[in-house]
Short mmCIF file of C-alpha atoms in Angstrom, two decimals:
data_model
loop_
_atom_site.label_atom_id
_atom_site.label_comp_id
_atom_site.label_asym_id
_atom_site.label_seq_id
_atom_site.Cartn_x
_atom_site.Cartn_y
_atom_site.Cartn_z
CA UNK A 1 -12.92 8.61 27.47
CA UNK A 2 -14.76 6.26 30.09
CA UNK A 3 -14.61 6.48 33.93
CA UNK A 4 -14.89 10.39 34.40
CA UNK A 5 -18.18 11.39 35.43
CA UNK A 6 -16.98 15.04 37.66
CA UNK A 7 -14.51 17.62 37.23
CA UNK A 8 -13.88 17.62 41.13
CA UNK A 9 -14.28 20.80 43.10
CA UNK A 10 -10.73 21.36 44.10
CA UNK A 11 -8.81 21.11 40.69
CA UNK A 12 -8.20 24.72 41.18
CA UNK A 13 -6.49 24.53 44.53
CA UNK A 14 -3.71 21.89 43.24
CA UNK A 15 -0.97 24.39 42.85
CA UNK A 16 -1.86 26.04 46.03
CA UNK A 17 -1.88 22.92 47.71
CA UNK A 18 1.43 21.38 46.14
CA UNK A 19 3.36 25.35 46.52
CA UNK A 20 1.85 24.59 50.31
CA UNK A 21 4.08 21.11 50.69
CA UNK A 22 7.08 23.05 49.12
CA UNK A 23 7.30 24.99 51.98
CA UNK A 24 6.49 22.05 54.40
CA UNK A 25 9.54 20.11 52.83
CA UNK A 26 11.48 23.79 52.80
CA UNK A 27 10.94 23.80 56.97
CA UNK A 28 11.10 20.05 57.22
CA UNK A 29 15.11 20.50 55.73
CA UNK A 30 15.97 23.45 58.13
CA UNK A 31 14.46 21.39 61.07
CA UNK A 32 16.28 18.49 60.44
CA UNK A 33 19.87 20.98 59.68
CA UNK A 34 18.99 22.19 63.32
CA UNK A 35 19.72 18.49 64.62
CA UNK A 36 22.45 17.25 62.94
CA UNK A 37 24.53 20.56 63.19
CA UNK A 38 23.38 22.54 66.56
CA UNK A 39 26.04 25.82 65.11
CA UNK A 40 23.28 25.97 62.93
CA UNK A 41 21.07 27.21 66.17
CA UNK A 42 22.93 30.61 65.85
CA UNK A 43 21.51 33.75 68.04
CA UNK A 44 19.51 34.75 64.86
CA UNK A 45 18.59 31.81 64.35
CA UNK A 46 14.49 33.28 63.72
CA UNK A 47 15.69 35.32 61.53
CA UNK A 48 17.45 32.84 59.56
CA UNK A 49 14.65 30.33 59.23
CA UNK A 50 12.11 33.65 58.15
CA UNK A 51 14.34 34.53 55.23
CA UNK A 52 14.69 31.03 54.41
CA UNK A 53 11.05 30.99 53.26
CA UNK A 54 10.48 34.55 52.44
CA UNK A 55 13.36 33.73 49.77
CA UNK A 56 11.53 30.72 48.24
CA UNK A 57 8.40 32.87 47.46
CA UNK A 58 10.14 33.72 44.05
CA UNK A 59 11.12 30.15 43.44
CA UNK A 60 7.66 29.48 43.83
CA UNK A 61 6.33 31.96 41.78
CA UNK A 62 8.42 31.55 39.00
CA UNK A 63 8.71 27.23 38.92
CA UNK A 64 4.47 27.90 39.44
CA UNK A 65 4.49 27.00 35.31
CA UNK A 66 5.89 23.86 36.05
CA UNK A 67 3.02 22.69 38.24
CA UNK A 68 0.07 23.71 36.09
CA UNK A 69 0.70 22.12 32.89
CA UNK A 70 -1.76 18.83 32.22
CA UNK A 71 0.75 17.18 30.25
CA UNK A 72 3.77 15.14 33.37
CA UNK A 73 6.47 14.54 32.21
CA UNK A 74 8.33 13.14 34.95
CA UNK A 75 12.25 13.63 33.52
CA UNK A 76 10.84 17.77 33.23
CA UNK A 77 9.59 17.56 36.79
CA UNK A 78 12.76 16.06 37.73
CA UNK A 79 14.88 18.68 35.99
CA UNK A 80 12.45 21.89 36.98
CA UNK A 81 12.53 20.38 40.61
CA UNK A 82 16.97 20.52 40.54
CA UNK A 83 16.05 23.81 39.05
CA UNK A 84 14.16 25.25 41.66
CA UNK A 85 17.07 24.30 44.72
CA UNK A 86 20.15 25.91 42.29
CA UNK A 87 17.72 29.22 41.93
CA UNK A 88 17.01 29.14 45.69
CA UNK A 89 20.51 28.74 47.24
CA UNK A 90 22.10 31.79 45.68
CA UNK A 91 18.66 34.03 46.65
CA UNK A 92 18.70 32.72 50.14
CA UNK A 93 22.83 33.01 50.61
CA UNK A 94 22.39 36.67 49.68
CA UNK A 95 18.87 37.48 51.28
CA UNK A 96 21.17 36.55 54.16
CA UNK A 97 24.34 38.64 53.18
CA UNK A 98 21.55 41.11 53.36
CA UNK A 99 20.54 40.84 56.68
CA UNK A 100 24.34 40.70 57.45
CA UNK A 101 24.42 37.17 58.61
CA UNK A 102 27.59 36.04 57.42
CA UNK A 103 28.34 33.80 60.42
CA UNK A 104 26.69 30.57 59.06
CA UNK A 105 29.62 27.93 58.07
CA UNK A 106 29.68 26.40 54.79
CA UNK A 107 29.04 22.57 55.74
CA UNK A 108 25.60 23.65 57.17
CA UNK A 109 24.40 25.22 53.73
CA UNK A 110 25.55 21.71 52.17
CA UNK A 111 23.38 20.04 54.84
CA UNK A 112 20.59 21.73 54.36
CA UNK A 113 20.39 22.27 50.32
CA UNK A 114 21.64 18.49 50.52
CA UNK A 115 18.50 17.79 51.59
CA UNK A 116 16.60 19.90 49.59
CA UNK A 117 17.89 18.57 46.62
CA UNK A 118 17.12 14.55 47.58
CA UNK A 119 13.68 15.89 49.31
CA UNK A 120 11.91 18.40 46.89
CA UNK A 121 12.65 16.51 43.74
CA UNK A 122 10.72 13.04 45.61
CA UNK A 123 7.91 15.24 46.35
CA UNK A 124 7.80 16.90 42.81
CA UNK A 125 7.63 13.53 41.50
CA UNK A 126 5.75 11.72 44.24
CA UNK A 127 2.98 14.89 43.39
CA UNK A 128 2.76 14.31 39.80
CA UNK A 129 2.59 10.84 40.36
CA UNK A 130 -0.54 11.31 42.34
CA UNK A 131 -1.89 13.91 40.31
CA UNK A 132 -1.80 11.33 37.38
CA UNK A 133 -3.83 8.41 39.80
CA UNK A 134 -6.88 10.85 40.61
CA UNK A 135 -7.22 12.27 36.94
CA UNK A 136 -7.11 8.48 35.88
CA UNK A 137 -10.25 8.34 38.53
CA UNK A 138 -11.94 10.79 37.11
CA UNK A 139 -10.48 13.91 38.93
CA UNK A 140 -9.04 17.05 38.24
CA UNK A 141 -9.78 16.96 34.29
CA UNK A 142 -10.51 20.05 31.48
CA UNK A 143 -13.33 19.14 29.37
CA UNK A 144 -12.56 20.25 26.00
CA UNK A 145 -13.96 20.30 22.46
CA UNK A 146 -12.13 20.23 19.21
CA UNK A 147 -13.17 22.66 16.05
CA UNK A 148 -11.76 20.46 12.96
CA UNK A 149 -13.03 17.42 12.34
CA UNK A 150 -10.12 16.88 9.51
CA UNK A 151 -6.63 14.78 9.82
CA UNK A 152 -4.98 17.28 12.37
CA UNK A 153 -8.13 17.07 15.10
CA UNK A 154 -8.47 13.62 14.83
CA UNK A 155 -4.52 13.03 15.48
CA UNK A 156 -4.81 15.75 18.30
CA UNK A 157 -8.22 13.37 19.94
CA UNK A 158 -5.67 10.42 19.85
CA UNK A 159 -2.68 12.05 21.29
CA UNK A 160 -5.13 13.29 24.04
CA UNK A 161 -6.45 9.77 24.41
CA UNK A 162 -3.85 8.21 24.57
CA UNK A 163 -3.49 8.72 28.63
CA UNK A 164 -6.30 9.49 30.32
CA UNK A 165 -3.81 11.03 32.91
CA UNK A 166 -3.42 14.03 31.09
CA UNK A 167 -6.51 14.95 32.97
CA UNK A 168 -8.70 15.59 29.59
CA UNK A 169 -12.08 14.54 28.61
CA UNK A 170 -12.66 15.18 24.97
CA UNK A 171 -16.39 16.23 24.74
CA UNK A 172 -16.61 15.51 20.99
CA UNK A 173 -15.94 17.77 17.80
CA UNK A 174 -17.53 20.83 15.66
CA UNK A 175 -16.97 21.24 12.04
CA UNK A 176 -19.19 23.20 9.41
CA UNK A 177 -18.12 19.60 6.82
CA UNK A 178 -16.80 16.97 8.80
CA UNK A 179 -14.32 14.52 7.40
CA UNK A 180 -15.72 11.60 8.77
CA UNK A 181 -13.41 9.44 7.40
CA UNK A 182 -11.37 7.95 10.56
CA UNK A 183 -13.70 10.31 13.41
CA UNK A 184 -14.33 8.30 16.50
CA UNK A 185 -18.35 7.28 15.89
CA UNK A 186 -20.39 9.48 18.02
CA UNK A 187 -17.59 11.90 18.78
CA UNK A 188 -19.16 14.19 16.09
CA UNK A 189 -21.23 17.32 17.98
CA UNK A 190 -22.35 19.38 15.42
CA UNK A 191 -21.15 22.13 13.16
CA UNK A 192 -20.23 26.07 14.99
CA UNK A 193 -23.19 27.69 14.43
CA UNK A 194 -24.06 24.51 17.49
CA UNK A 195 -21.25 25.48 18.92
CA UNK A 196 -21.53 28.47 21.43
CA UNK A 197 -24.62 26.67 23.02
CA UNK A 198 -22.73 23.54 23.89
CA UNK A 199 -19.82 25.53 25.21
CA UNK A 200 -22.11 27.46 27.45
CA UNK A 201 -24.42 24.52 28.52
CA UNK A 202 -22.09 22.34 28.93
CA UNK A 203 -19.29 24.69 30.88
CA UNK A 204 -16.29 23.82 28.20
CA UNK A 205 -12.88 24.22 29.66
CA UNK A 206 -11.13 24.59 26.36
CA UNK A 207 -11.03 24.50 23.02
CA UNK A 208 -8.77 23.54 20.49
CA UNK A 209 -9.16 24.83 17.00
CA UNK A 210 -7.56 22.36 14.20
CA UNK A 211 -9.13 24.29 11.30
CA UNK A 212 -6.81 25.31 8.32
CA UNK A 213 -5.80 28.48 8.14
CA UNK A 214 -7.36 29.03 4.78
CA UNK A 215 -10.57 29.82 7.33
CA UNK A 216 -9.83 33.32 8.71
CA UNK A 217 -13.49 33.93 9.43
CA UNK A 218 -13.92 30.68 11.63
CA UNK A 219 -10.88 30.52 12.95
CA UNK A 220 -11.84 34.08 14.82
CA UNK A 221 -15.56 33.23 15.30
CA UNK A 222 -13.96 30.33 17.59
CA UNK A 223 -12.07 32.76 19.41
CA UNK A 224 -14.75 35.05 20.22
CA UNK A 225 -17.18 32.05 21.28
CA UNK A 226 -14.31 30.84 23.40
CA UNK A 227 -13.40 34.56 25.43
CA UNK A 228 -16.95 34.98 25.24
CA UNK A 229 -17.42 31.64 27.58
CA UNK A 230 -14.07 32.53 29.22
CA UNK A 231 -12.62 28.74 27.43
CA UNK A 232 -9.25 28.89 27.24
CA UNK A 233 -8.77 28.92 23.29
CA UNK A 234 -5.55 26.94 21.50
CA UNK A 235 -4.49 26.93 17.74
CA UNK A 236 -3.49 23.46 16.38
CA UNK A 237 -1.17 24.61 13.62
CA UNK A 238 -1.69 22.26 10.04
CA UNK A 239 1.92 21.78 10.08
CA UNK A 240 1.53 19.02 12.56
CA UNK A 241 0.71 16.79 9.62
CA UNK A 242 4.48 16.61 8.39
CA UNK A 243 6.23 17.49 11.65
CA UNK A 244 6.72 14.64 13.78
CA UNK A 245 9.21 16.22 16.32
CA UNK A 246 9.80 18.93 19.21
CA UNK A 247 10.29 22.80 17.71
CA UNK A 248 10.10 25.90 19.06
CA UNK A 249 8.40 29.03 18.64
CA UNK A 250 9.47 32.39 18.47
CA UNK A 251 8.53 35.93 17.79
CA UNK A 252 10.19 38.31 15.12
CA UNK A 253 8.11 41.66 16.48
CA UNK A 254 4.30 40.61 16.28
CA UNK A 255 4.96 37.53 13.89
CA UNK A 256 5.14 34.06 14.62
CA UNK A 257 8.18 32.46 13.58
CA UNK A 258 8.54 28.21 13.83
CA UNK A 259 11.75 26.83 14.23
CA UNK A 260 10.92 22.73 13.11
CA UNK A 261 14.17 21.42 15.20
CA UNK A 262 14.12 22.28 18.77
CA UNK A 263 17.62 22.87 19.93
CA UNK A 264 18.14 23.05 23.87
CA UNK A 265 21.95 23.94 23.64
CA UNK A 266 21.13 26.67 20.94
CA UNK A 267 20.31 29.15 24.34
CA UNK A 268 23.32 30.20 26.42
CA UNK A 269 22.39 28.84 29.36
CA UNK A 270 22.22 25.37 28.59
CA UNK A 271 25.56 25.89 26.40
CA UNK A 272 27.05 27.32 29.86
CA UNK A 273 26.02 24.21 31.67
CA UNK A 274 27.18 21.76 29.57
CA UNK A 275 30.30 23.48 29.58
CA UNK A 276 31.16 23.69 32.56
CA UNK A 277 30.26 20.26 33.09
CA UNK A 278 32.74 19.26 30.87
CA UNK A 279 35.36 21.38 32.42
CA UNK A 280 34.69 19.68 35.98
CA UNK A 281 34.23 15.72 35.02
CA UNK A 282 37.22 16.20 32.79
CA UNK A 283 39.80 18.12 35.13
CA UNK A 284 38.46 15.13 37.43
CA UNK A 285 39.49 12.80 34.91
CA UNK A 286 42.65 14.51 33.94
CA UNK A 287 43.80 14.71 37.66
CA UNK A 288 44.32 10.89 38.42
CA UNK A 289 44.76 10.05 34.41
CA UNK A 290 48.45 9.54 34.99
CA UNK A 291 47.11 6.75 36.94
CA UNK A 292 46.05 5.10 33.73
CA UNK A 293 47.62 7.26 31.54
CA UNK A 294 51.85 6.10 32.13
CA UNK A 295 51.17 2.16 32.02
CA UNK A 296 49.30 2.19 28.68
CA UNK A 297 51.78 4.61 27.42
CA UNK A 298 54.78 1.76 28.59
CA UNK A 299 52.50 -1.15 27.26
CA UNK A 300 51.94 0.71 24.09
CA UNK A 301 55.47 1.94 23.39
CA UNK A 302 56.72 -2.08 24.20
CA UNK A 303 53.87 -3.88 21.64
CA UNK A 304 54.97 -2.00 18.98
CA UNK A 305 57.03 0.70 17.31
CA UNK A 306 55.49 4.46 16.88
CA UNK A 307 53.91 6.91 18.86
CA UNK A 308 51.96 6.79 21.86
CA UNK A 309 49.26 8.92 20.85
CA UNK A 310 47.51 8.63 17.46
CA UNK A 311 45.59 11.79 16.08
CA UNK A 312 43.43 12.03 13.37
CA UNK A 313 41.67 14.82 11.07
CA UNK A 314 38.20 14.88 12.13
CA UNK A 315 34.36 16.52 11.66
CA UNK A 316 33.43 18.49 14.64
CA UNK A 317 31.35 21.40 15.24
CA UNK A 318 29.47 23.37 12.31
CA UNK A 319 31.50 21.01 10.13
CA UNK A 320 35.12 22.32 11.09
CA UNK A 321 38.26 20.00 11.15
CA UNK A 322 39.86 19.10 14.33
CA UNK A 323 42.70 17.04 15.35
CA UNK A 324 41.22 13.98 17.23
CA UNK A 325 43.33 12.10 19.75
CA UNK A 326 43.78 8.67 21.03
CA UNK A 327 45.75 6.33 22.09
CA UNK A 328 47.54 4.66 19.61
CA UNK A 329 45.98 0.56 19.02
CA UNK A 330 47.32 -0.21 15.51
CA UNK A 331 50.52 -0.44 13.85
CA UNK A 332 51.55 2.31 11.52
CA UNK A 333 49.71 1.82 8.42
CA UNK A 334 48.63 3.77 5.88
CA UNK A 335 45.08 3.27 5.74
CA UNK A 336 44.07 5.06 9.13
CA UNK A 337 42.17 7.73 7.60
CA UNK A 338 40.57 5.48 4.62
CA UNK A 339 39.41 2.42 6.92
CA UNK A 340 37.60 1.50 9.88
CA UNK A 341 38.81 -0.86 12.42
CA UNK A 342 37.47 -3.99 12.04
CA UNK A 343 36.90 -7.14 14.39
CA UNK A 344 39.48 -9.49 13.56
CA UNK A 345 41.83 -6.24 12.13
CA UNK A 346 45.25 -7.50 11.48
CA UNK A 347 46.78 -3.58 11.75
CA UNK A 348 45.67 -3.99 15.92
CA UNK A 349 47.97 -4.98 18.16
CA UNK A 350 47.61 -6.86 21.54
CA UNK A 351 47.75 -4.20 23.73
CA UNK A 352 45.32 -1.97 21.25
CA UNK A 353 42.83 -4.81 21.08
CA UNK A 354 42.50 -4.34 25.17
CA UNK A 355 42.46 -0.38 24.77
CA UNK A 356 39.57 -0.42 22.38
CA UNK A 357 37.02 -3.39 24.32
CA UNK A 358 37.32 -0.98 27.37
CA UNK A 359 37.03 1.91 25.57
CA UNK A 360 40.57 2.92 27.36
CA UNK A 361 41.42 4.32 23.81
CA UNK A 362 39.15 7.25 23.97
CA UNK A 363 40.96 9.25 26.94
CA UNK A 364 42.96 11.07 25.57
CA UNK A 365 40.11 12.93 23.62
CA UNK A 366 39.33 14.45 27.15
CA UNK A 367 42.23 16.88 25.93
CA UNK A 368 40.15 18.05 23.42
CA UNK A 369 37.05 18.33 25.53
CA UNK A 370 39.89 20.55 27.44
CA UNK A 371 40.52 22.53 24.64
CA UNK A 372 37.00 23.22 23.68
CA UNK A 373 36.47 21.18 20.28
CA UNK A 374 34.67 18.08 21.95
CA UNK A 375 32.80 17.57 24.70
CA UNK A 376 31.91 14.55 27.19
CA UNK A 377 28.92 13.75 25.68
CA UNK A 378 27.80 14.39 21.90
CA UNK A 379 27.63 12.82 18.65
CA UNK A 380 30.75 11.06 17.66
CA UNK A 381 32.83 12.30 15.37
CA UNK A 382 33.60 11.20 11.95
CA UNK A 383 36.98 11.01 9.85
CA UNK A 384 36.85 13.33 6.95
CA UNK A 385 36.35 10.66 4.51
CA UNK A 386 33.00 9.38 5.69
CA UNK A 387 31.25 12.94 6.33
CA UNK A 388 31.67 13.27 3.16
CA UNK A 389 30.36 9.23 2.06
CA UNK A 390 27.52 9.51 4.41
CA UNK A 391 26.35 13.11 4.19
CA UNK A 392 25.25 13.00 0.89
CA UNK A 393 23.41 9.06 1.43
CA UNK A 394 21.97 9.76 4.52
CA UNK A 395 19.24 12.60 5.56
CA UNK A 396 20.48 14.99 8.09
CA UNK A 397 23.81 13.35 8.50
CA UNK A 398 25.37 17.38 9.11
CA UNK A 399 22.50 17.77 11.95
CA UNK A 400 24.98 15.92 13.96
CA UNK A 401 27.63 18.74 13.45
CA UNK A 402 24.99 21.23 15.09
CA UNK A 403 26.59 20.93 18.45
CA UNK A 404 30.19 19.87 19.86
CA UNK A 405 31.13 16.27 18.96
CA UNK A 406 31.19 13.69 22.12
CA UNK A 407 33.81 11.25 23.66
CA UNK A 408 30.61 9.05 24.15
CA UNK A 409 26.97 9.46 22.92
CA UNK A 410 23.21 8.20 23.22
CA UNK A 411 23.70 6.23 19.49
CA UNK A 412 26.71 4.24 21.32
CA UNK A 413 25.00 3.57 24.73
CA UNK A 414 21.91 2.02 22.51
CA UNK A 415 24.38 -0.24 20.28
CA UNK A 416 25.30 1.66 17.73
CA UNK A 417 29.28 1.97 18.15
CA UNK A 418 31.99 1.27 16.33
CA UNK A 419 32.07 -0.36 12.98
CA UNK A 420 29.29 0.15 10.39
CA UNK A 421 29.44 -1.70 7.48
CA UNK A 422 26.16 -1.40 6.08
CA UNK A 423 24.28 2.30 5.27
CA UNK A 424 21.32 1.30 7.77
CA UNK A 425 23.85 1.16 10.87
CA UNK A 426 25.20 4.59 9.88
CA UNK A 427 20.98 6.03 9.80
CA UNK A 428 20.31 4.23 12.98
CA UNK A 429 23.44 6.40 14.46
CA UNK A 430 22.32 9.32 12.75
CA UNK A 431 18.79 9.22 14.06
CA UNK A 432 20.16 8.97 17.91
CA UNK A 433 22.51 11.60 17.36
CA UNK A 434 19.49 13.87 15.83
CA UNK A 435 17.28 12.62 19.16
CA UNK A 436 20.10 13.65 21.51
CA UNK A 437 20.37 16.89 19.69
CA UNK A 438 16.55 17.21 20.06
CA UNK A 439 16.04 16.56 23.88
CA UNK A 440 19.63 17.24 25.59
CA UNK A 441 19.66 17.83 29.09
CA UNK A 442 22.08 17.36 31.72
CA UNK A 443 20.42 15.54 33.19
CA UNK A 444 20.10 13.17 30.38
CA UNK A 445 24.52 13.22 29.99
CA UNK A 446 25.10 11.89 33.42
CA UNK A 447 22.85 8.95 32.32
CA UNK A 448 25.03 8.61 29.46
CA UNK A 449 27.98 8.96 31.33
CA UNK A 450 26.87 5.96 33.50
CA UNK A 451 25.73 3.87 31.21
CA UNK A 452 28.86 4.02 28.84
CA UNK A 453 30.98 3.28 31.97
CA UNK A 454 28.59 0.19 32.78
CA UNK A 455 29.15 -1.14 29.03
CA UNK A 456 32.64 -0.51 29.36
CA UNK A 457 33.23 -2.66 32.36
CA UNK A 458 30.76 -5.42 31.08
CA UNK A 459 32.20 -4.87 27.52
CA UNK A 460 30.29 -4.34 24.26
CA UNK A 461 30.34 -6.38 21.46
CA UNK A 462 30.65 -4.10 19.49
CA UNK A 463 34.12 -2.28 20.86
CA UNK A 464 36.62 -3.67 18.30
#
C-alpha cells in the first residue's frame, strides 16, 4: 500500500478529540435553545446546562465503540449517531426529574434535541469523513501482518486493500509453506520462527492469523508472539472461503457458536422499533384514508359488479397463511388465486388499471400491518400457489418468510415488482428480499418508504 510512510503521533488521541467536539456541539445546541426560547433561561438555568453534559458522559462512553473501529461505514455512523440523541434525551429528562426541575416546557426539549439530532449526526459523519482523508495521506494507520499465506489471507490482504482509508498498511505475510500461488510478489516475509523479530523490530500493530485450524500449535504460538509484543491478535476463521455474507457470533457458555445469516430483527429491540413504526406511519395513513379510501370505493363499486375489497390467501411470516387485502381491480373471475395479473389483462377493469399504476391498490393491506401480519416494509408476499412453485426452484425462497411480509420492499424499489414470468425475475426478487433481511434498519425503511412513493407518482413500468 503506497503513500504511507508514518503512523502519526496522535492516532491515539482521535476518540478523545472527536468525544471533545461531542460536547462542543452538546453546548453549541443549549446555547443556541437559550436564544430562540429565553423561558429556557430559567433561575436554574446553571444547573440545567451542568446536567446536560454530566448526562452525556454515558452516551459517550458507551457510543465510544462506534468511534474506534477502522472500518466507516457511513449509514452505521449515521444510525449510531440517531442512536446516541434517543439514549441521551430520556437520561437527561430524568437526570433533571432528579434534580427536581420539572419546570422546563416541552417545546424547548424539541428545540434543543431538534438540534442535536440535525447537528451531531453532520459532525459524526463530517468526522469520519475526515478521518478517511488523513489515513488516505498516510495518517492514523495500524500496521499489520498476516500469518497464512493460503486462500483466506490473501482474500483478507485484498479486502484490506481495497481502501486505503481503512487506515491499514499490510506489512507483508508469515507462513511455515506459503501458497504462493496468487500472493502479492514481495508481500512474502518469512515463515514464524521470523516472525517475533519482525513484530518487535518493526512495532506491529496487529496481527491477523488466517491459518487453518488443523494447526493448534501455531495458531497459539501466534498468540503468544502477539501478547508478548502487546499486537492486538485476530482469528480469520476458514469459513470465510464459502461465506460470502454478514453473520453473527454468539456464545453457548465458553463455545463459539456462528450463526451464517445475520438477522437484525431477530433481537427485540429492533423487532420493537419496527413495530412501532408501523403502528405510527400506518394510524397516520389510516387517519386521512377515508380521504382516498370513499372515492375509490364509489369508482370501484360503479366499473363493475362485486365487492370493494378483494382478499386473498397468502404466505406471511414463518410460512403461515393470512388473509391479504386490497382493493378490488378485476372482475370476478375464477383464476385470482392461480394467475398473475398481467399487462394487457382482460379480467382488469378501468378503474383497477388506475389503482394498480399508482399502487393505490395496496392500501388496504395497511389493515393488516394494523393487525400485526404485515408490516410497511418487508418482502412481499406470495399467493399460496407460487410458495409452493418457487420454493422448491429457487434457493432460499422461505428466507423471505423469516420476518413479517411488506406492503412495499427493497426487490420492488430496485425493479423487481409485479409480474414475473420467467424463474430469473422471481431469484432476482428473492435475492433483495434475502439482502433486506440481511441489513434491515430503520433507517434503511424510510428510504424505502420514499422511494416507493417517488415511483408511485412517476409510475413504474412495471405496476400492471
Amino acid at each position: 500500500m503506497t503513500g504511507i510512510n508514518q503512523k502519526g503521533r496522535y492516532g491515539k488521541y482521535i476518540q478523545l478529540i472527536l468525544t471533545f467536539v461531542d460536547f462542543v456541539i452538546l453546548n453549541t445546541a443549549f446555547l443556541i435553545t437559550t436564544h430562540i426560547s429565553p423561558e429556557f433561561v430559567i433561575e436554574r438555568a446553571r444547573t440545567v446546562w451542568f446536567m446536560a453534559n454530566v448526562c452525556y458522559f454515558p452516551v459517550a462512553y458507551l457510543m465510544r465503540h462506534t468511534q474506534t473501529i477502522r472500518t466507516i461505514f457511513m449509514e452505521h455512523v449515521l444510525a449510531n449517531s440517531l442512536k446516541s440523541v434517543c439514549f441521551y434525551a430520556p437520561i437527561f429528562v430524568c437526570g433533571l426529574y432528579f434534580i427536581q426541575i420539572d419546570n422546563i416546557p416541552w417545546n424547548v426539549f424539541a428545540e434543543f434535541y431538534g438540534l442535536l439530532l440535525i447537528m451531531l449526526p453532520l459532525w459524526w459523519s463530517a468526522s469520519r469523513l475526515l478521518i478517511k482523508y488523513f489515513r488516505r495521506r498516510g495518517r492514523n494507520f495500524s500496521k499489520v501482518v498476516i500469518v497464512g499465506a493460503n486462500p483466506i489471507g490473501r482474500k483478507l490482504y485484498r479486502e484490506i486493500s481495497s481502501d486505503i482509508g481503512f487506515g491499514y498498511q499490510i506489512l507483508g505475510f508469515f507462513d511455515d509453506a506459503p501458497q504462493t500461488d496468487g500472493t502479492p510478489p514481495g508481500t512474502y516475509r518469512g515463515t514464524l520462527d521470523d516472525l517475533e523479530t519482525y513484530v518487535a523490530e518493526q512495532g506491529v500493530d496487529e496481527i491477523f492469523c488466517a491459518l487453518s485450524g488443523e494447526k493448534e500449535e501455531s495458531i497459539k504460538r501466534v498468540l503468544k508472539i502477539a501478547e508478548t509484543n502487546v499486537a492486538r491478535y485476530y482469528y480469520v476463521p476458514q469459513f470465510a472461503r464459502y461465506v460470502n455474507r454478514n453473520y453473527e457470533m454468539y456464545a453457548i457458555g465458553t463455545v463459539p457458536v456462528l450463526s451464517v445469516r445475520h438477522q437484525p430483527l431477530s433481537r427485540m429491540s429492533n423487532r420493537l422499533i419496527k413495530r412501532a413504526f408501523d403502528l405510527t406511519f400506518t394510524a397516520v395513513v389510516l387517519l386521512f384514508s377515508p380521504l382516498v379510501f370513499i372515492p375509490v370505493a364509489i369508482a370501484i363499486k360503479t366499473s363493475s359488479p362485486g365487492p370493494i375489497f378483494f382478499k386473498q390467501k397468502r404466505t406471511g411470516y414463518r410460512g403461515r397463511e393470512f388473509w391479504c387485502y386490497k382493493f378490488r381491480t378485476m372482475r370476478v373471475n375464477s383464476d385470482s388465486d392461480k394467475l398473475q395479473a398481467s399487462k394487457d389483462d382482460p379480467r382488469k377493469t378501468a378503474v383497477g388499471n388506475f389503482l394498480r399504476r399508482t399502487s393505490i391498490d395496496e392500501l388496504p393491506q395497511f389493515i393488516n400491518v394494523l393487525m400485526g401480519n404485515m408490516s410497511v416494509v418487508g418482502p412481499r408476499p406470495h399467493m399460496l400457489k407460487h410458495t409452493e412453485e418457487y420454493s422448491r426452484l429457487i434457493d432460499k425462497y422461505m428466507v423471505r418468510h423469516y420476518i413479517k411480509p411488506g406492503i412495499t420492499g427493497w426487490a420492488q424499489i430496485n425493479g423487481y415488482r409485479g409480474q414475473t414470468e420467467k424463474l430469473w425475475q422471481m431469484e432476482r426478487r428473492v435475492e433483495h428480499d434475502v439482502w433486506y433481511i440481511e441489513h434491515w434498519s430503520a433507517l434503511l425503511d424510510v428510504k424505502i418508504i420514499f422511494r416507493t412513493v417517488y415511483n408511485a407518482i412517476h409510475g413504474e413500468k412495471n405496476a400492471f
